[in-house]
Amino acid sequence: MEYKATAHEVVDQVICPATFKTAYPWAIQRTRNGKRATHFVSHTWEESVMDFIKALVKLNLIDAAFWICFLALPQTWPSEELGHLLATPFQSPFYVALRDCREMVVVRDSKANLYNRLWCTFELLAAIMLEIDVLVAGEMPPEFISGRGTGSTASCTNPTDRERISAAMFGAKSKDPGLEALVNRAMYRVSHAASGSRVHVTRARGPFWRQKLNAVSQ
């Protein structure tokens, strides 16, 4: 059987050793002048990096510049410093990068449900708020149909991240069922769309939803 390294393993074995001395993100170290991203990539670190790359190549986005978190963020910073960088989700590099991109690419994985990860759920809510279309790549595992462990019940590697993201998205004291239903519908559409298709996850219309969605980013 062919061994396929995950994003976790590539970060530990390749990215961190290569960027340890500079503490730069991989993308900045390789392209010092930087490049404006056109496509924000939402994905799970549990995936095979080889399958991840193949899914992006298959989209045939010739002139795209992808923003990929494990390449765009520093991986050798102490956890406390990295925590400060990500402390406020709607001011984090994830949100800022997505806001400046013209499209979000969701790379699904046949073995891991990316919406079991709360950061991926947050990215989808951000796309709804910013009215950014989602380009779907890869295949979603059948387990998603059950809906368990997704949305507001999704997990984070860092428990503190989970508290911050969940509070930012759904409220610190009690979850908003209407907002959560909106995110769940978007997750279902993205998860069941054909690979290579675009999903328009625009925010719900009307002053009630505008107020609700704008409020979570304050």
CSV table of N, CA and C in Angstrom, one decimal, residues 88-162:
chain,number,residue,atom,x,y,z
A,88,THR,N,-8.7,36.2,18.1
A,88,THR,CA,-10.0,36.8,17.7
A,88,THR,C,-10.3,36.3,16.3
A,89,PRO,N,-11.2,35.3,16.1
A,89,PRO,CA,-11.4,34.7,14.8
A,89,PRO,C,-11.7,35.7,13.7
A,90,PHE,N,-12.6,36.7,14.0
A,90,PHE,CA,-12.9,37.7,12.9
A,90,PHE,C,-11.9,38.7,12.6
A,91,GLN,N,-10.7,38.6,13.4
A,91,GLN,CA,-9.6,39.5,13.1
A,91,GLN,C,-8.3,38.6,12.7
A,92,SER,N,-8.5,37.3,12.6
A,92,SER,CA,-7.5,36.4,12.4
A,92,SER,C,-7.0,36.4,11.0
A,93,PRO,N,-5.8,35.8,10.7
A,93,PRO,CA,-5.4,35.7,9.3
A,93,PRO,C,-6.4,34.9,8.4
A,94,PHE,N,-7.1,34.0,9.0
A,94,PHE,CA,-8.0,33.2,8.2
A,94,PHE,C,-9.1,34.1,7.6
A,95,TYR,N,-9.7,35.0,8.5
A,95,TYR,CA,-10.8,35.8,8.0
A,95,TYR,C,-10.2,36.9,7.1
A,96,VAL,N,-9.1,37.5,7.4
A,96,VAL,CA,-8.5,38.6,6.6
A,96,VAL,C,-8.2,38.1,5.2
A,97,ALA,N,-7.6,36.9,5.2
A,97,ALA,CA,-7.2,36.3,3.9
A,97,ALA,C,-8.4,36.0,3.0
A,98,LEU,N,-9.4,35.4,3.6
A,98,LEU,CA,-10.7,35.0,2.9
A,98,LEU,C,-11.3,36.3,2.4
A,99,ARG,N,-11.4,37.3,3.2
A,99,ARG,CA,-12.0,38.6,2.8
A,99,ARG,C,-11.3,39.2,1.5
A,100,ASP,N,-10.0,39.0,1.4
A,100,ASP,CA,-9.3,39.5,0.3
A,100,ASP,C,-9.2,38.6,-1.0
A,101,CYS,N,-9.8,37.4,-0.8
A,101,CYS,CA,-9.8,36.5,-2.0
A,101,CYS,C,-11.1,36.6,-2.7
A,102,ARG,N,-11.1,36.2,-4.0
A,102,ARG,CA,-12.3,36.2,-4.8
A,102,ARG,C,-13.2,35.0,-4.7
A,103,GLU,N,-12.6,33.9,-4.2
A,103,GLU,CA,-13.3,32.6,-4.1
A,103,GLU,C,-12.7,31.7,-3.0
A,104,MET,N,-13.5,30.9,-2.4
A,104,MET,CA,-13.0,29.9,-1.5
A,104,MET,C,-13.0,28.5,-2.1
A,105,VAL,N,-12.0,27.8,-2.0
A,105,VAL,CA,-11.9,26.4,-2.4
A,105,VAL,C,-12.1,25.5,-1.2
A,106,VAL,N,-13.0,24.6,-1.2
A,106,VAL,CA,-13.2,23.6,-0.2
A,106,VAL,C,-12.7,22.3,-0.7
A,107,VAL,N,-11.6,21.8,-0.1
A,107,VAL,CA,-11.0,20.5,-0.5
A,107,VAL,C,-11.5,19.4,0.4
A,108,ARG,N,-12.5,18.6,0.0
A,108,ARG,CA,-13.0,17.5,0.8
A,108,ARG,C,-12.1,16.3,0.8
A,109,ASP,N,-12.3,15.4,1.7
A,109,ASP,CA,-11.4,14.3,1.8
A,109,ASP,C,-12.2,13.0,2.0
A,110,SER,N,-11.8,11.9,1.3
A,110,SER,CA,-12.6,10.7,1.4
A,110,SER,C,-12.5,10.0,2.7
A,111,LYS,N,-11.6,10.3,3.6
A,111,LYS,CA,-11.4,9.6,4.8
A,111,LYS,C,-11.7,10.5,6.0
A,112,ALA,N,-11.7,11.8,5.9
A,112,ALA,CA,-11.9,12.7,7.0
A,112,ALA,C,-12.9,13.8,6.7
A,113,ASN,N,-13.9,14.0,7.5
A,113,ASN,CA,-14.9,15.1,7.3
A,113,ASN,C,-14.3,16.4,7.8
A,114,LEU,N,-14.1,17.3,6.9
A,114,LEU,CA,-13.5,18.6,7.3
A,114,LEU,C,-14.4,19.4,8.3
A,115,TYR,N,-15.7,19.2,8.2
A,115,TYR,CA,-16.6,19.9,9.1
A,115,TYR,C,-16.7,19.3,10.5
A,116,ASN,N,-15.9,18.3,10.8
A,116,ASN,CA,-15.6,17.9,12.2
A,116,ASN,C,-14.7,18.9,12.9
A,117,ARG,N,-14.1,19.8,12.0
A,117,ARG,CA,-13.1,20.8,12.6
A,117,ARG,C,-13.8,22.1,12.6
A,118,LEU,N,-13.7,22.8,13.8
A,118,LEU,CA,-14.4,24.0,14.0
A,118,LEU,C,-13.9,25.2,13.1
A,119,TRP,N,-12.6,25.2,12.9
A,119,TRP,CA,-12.0,26.2,12.0
A,119,TRP,C,-12.6,26.2,10.6
A,120,CYS,N,-12.8,24.9,10.1
A,120,CYS,CA,-13.4,24.8,8.8
A,120,CYS,C,-14.9,25.3,8.8
A,121,THR,N,-15.6,25.1,9.9
A,121,THR,CA,-17.0,25.6,10.0
A,121,THR,C,-17.0,27.1,10.1
A,122,PHE,N,-16.0,27.6,10.8
A,122,PHE,CA,-15.9,29.1,10.9
A,122,PHE,C,-15.6,29.7,9.5
A,123,GLU,N,-14.7,29.0,8.7
A,123,GLU,CA,-14.4,29.5,7.4
A,123,GLU,C,-15.6,29.6,6.5
A,124,LEU,N,-16.5,28.6,6.7
A,124,LEU,CA,-17.7,28.5,5.9
A,124,LEU,C,-18.7,29.7,6.3
A,125,LEU,N,-18.8,29.9,7.6
A,125,LEU,CA,-19.6,31.0,8.0
A,125,LEU,C,-19.1,32.4,7.5
A,126,ALA,N,-17.7,32.5,7.5
A,126,ALA,CA,-17.1,33.7,7.0
A,126,ALA,C,-17.4,33.9,5.5
A,127,ALA,N,-17.4,32.8,4.7
A,127,ALA,CA,-17.8,32.9,3.3
A,127,ALA,C,-19.2,33.3,3.1
A,128,ILE,N,-20.1,32.8,4.0
A,128,ILE,CA,-21.5,33.3,3.9
A,128,ILE,C,-21.6,34.8,4.2
A,129,MET,N,-20.9,35.2,5.2
A,129,MET,CA,-21.0,36.6,5.6
A,129,MET,C,-20.4,37.5,4.5
A,130,LEU,N,-19.3,37.1,3.9
A,130,LEU,CA,-18.6,37.9,2.9
A,130,LEU,C,-19.2,37.7,1.5
A,131,GLU,N,-20.2,36.7,1.4
A,131,GLU,CA,-20.8,36.4,0.1
A,131,GLU,C,-19.8,36.0,-1.0
A,132,ILE,N,-18.9,35.1,-0.5
A,132,ILE,CA,-17.9,34.5,-1.4
A,132,ILE,C,-18.3,33.1,-1.8
A,133,ASP,N,-18.3,32.9,-3.1
A,133,ASP,CA,-18.7,31.5,-3.6
A,133,ASP,C,-17.6,30.5,-3.2
A,134,VAL,N,-18.1,29.2,-3.2
A,134,VAL,CA,-17.3,28.1,-2.8
A,134,VAL,C,-17.1,27.2,-4.0
A,135,LEU,N,-15.9,26.9,-4.3
A,135,LEU,CA,-15.5,26.0,-5.4
A,135,LEU,C,-15.2,24.6,-4.7
A,136,VAL,N,-15.9,23.6,-5.1
A,136,VAL,CA,-15.7,22.3,-4.4
A,136,VAL,C,-14.7,21.4,-5.1
A,137,ALA,N,-13.8,20.8,-4.3
A,137,ALA,CA,-12.9,19.8,-4.8
A,137,ALA,C,-12.9,18.6,-3.9
A,138,GLY,N,-12.4,17.5,-4.5
A,138,GLY,CA,-12.4,16.2,-3.7
A,138,GLY,C,-13.7,15.6,-3.3
A,139,GLU,N,-13.7,14.5,-2.6
A,139,GLU,CA,-14.9,13.8,-2.3
A,139,GLU,C,-15.1,13.8,-0.8
A,140,MET,N,-16.4,13.9,-0.4
A,140,MET,CA,-16.8,13.9,1.0
A,140,MET,C,-17.1,12.5,1.5
A,141,PRO,N,-16.7,12.1,2.7
A,141,PRO,CA,-17.0,10.8,3.2
A,141,PRO,C,-18.5,10.6,3.5
A,142,PRO,N,-19.0,9.4,3.4
A,142,PRO,CA,-20.5,9.2,3.6
A,142,PRO,C,-20.9,9.5,5.0
A,143,GLU,N,-20.0,9.5,6.0
A,143,GLU,CA,-20.4,9.7,7.4
A,143,GLU,C,-21.0,11.1,7.6
A,144,PHE,N,-20.7,12.0,6.7
A,144,PHE,CA,-21.2,13.4,6.9
A,144,PHE,C,-22.7,13.4,7.0
A,145,ILE,N,-23.4,12.5,6.3
A,145,ILE,CA,-24.8,12.5,6.2
A,145,ILE,C,-25.5,12.5,7.6
A,146,SER,N,-24.8,11.8,8.6
A,146,SER,CA,-25.3,11.7,9.9
A,146,SER,C,-25.3,13.1,10.6
A,147,GLY,N,-24.3,14.0,10.2
A,147,GLY,CA,-24.2,15.3,10.8
A,147,GLY,C,-23.6,15.4,12.2
A,148,ARG,N,-23.2,14.2,12.7
A,148,ARG,CA,-22.7,14.2,14.1
A,148,ARG,C,-21.3,14.8,14.1
A,149,GLY,N,-21.0,15.6,15.1
A,149,GLY,CA,-19.7,16.2,15.3
A,149,GLY,C,-19.3,17.3,14.4
A,150,THR,N,-20.4,17.9,13.7
A,150,THR,CA,-20.1,19.0,12.8
A,150,THR,C,-20.8,20.3,13.4
A,151,GLY,N,-20.5,21.4,12.7
A,151,GLY,CA,-21.1,22.7,13.1
A,151,GLY,C,-20.6,23.1,14.5
A,152,SER,N,-21.6,23.4,15.4
A,152,SER,CA,-21.2,23.9,16.7
A,152,SER,C,-20.6,22.8,17.6
A,153,THR,N,-20.8,21.6,17.2
A,153,THR,CA,-20.3,20.5,18.0
A,153,THR,C,-18.9,20.0,17.5
A,154,ALA,N,-18.4,20.7,16.5
A,154,ALA,CA,-17.1,20.3,15.9
A,154,ALA,C,-16.0,20.6,16.9
A,155,SER,N,-14.8,20.0,16.7
A,155,SER,CA,-13.7,20.1,17.6
A,155,SER,C,-12.5,20.9,17.1
A,156,CYS,N,-11.6,21.2,18.1
A,156,CYS,CA,-10.4,21.9,17.7
A,156,CYS,C,-9.3,21.1,18.5
A,157,THR,N,-8.1,21.2,17.9
A,157,THR,CA,-6.9,20.6,18.6
A,157,THR,C,-6.7,21.3,19.9
A,158,ASN,N,-6.8,22.6,19.9
A,158,ASN,CA,-6.6,23.4,21.1
A,158,ASN,C,-8.0,23.8,21.7
A,159,PRO,N,-8.3,23.3,23.0
A,159,PRO,CA,-9.6,23.6,23.6
A,159,PRO,C,-9.9,25.1,23.7
A,160,THR,N,-8.8,25.9,23.9
A,160,THR,CA,-9.0,27.3,24.0
A,160,THR,C,-9.5,27.9,22.7
A,161,ASP,N,-9.0,27.4,21.6
A,161,ASP,CA,-9.5,27.8,20.2
A,161,ASP,C,-10.9,27.5,20.1
A,162,ARG,N,-11.3,26.3,20.6
A,162,ARG,CA,-12.7,25.9,20.4
A,162,ARG,C,-13.7,26.9,21.1
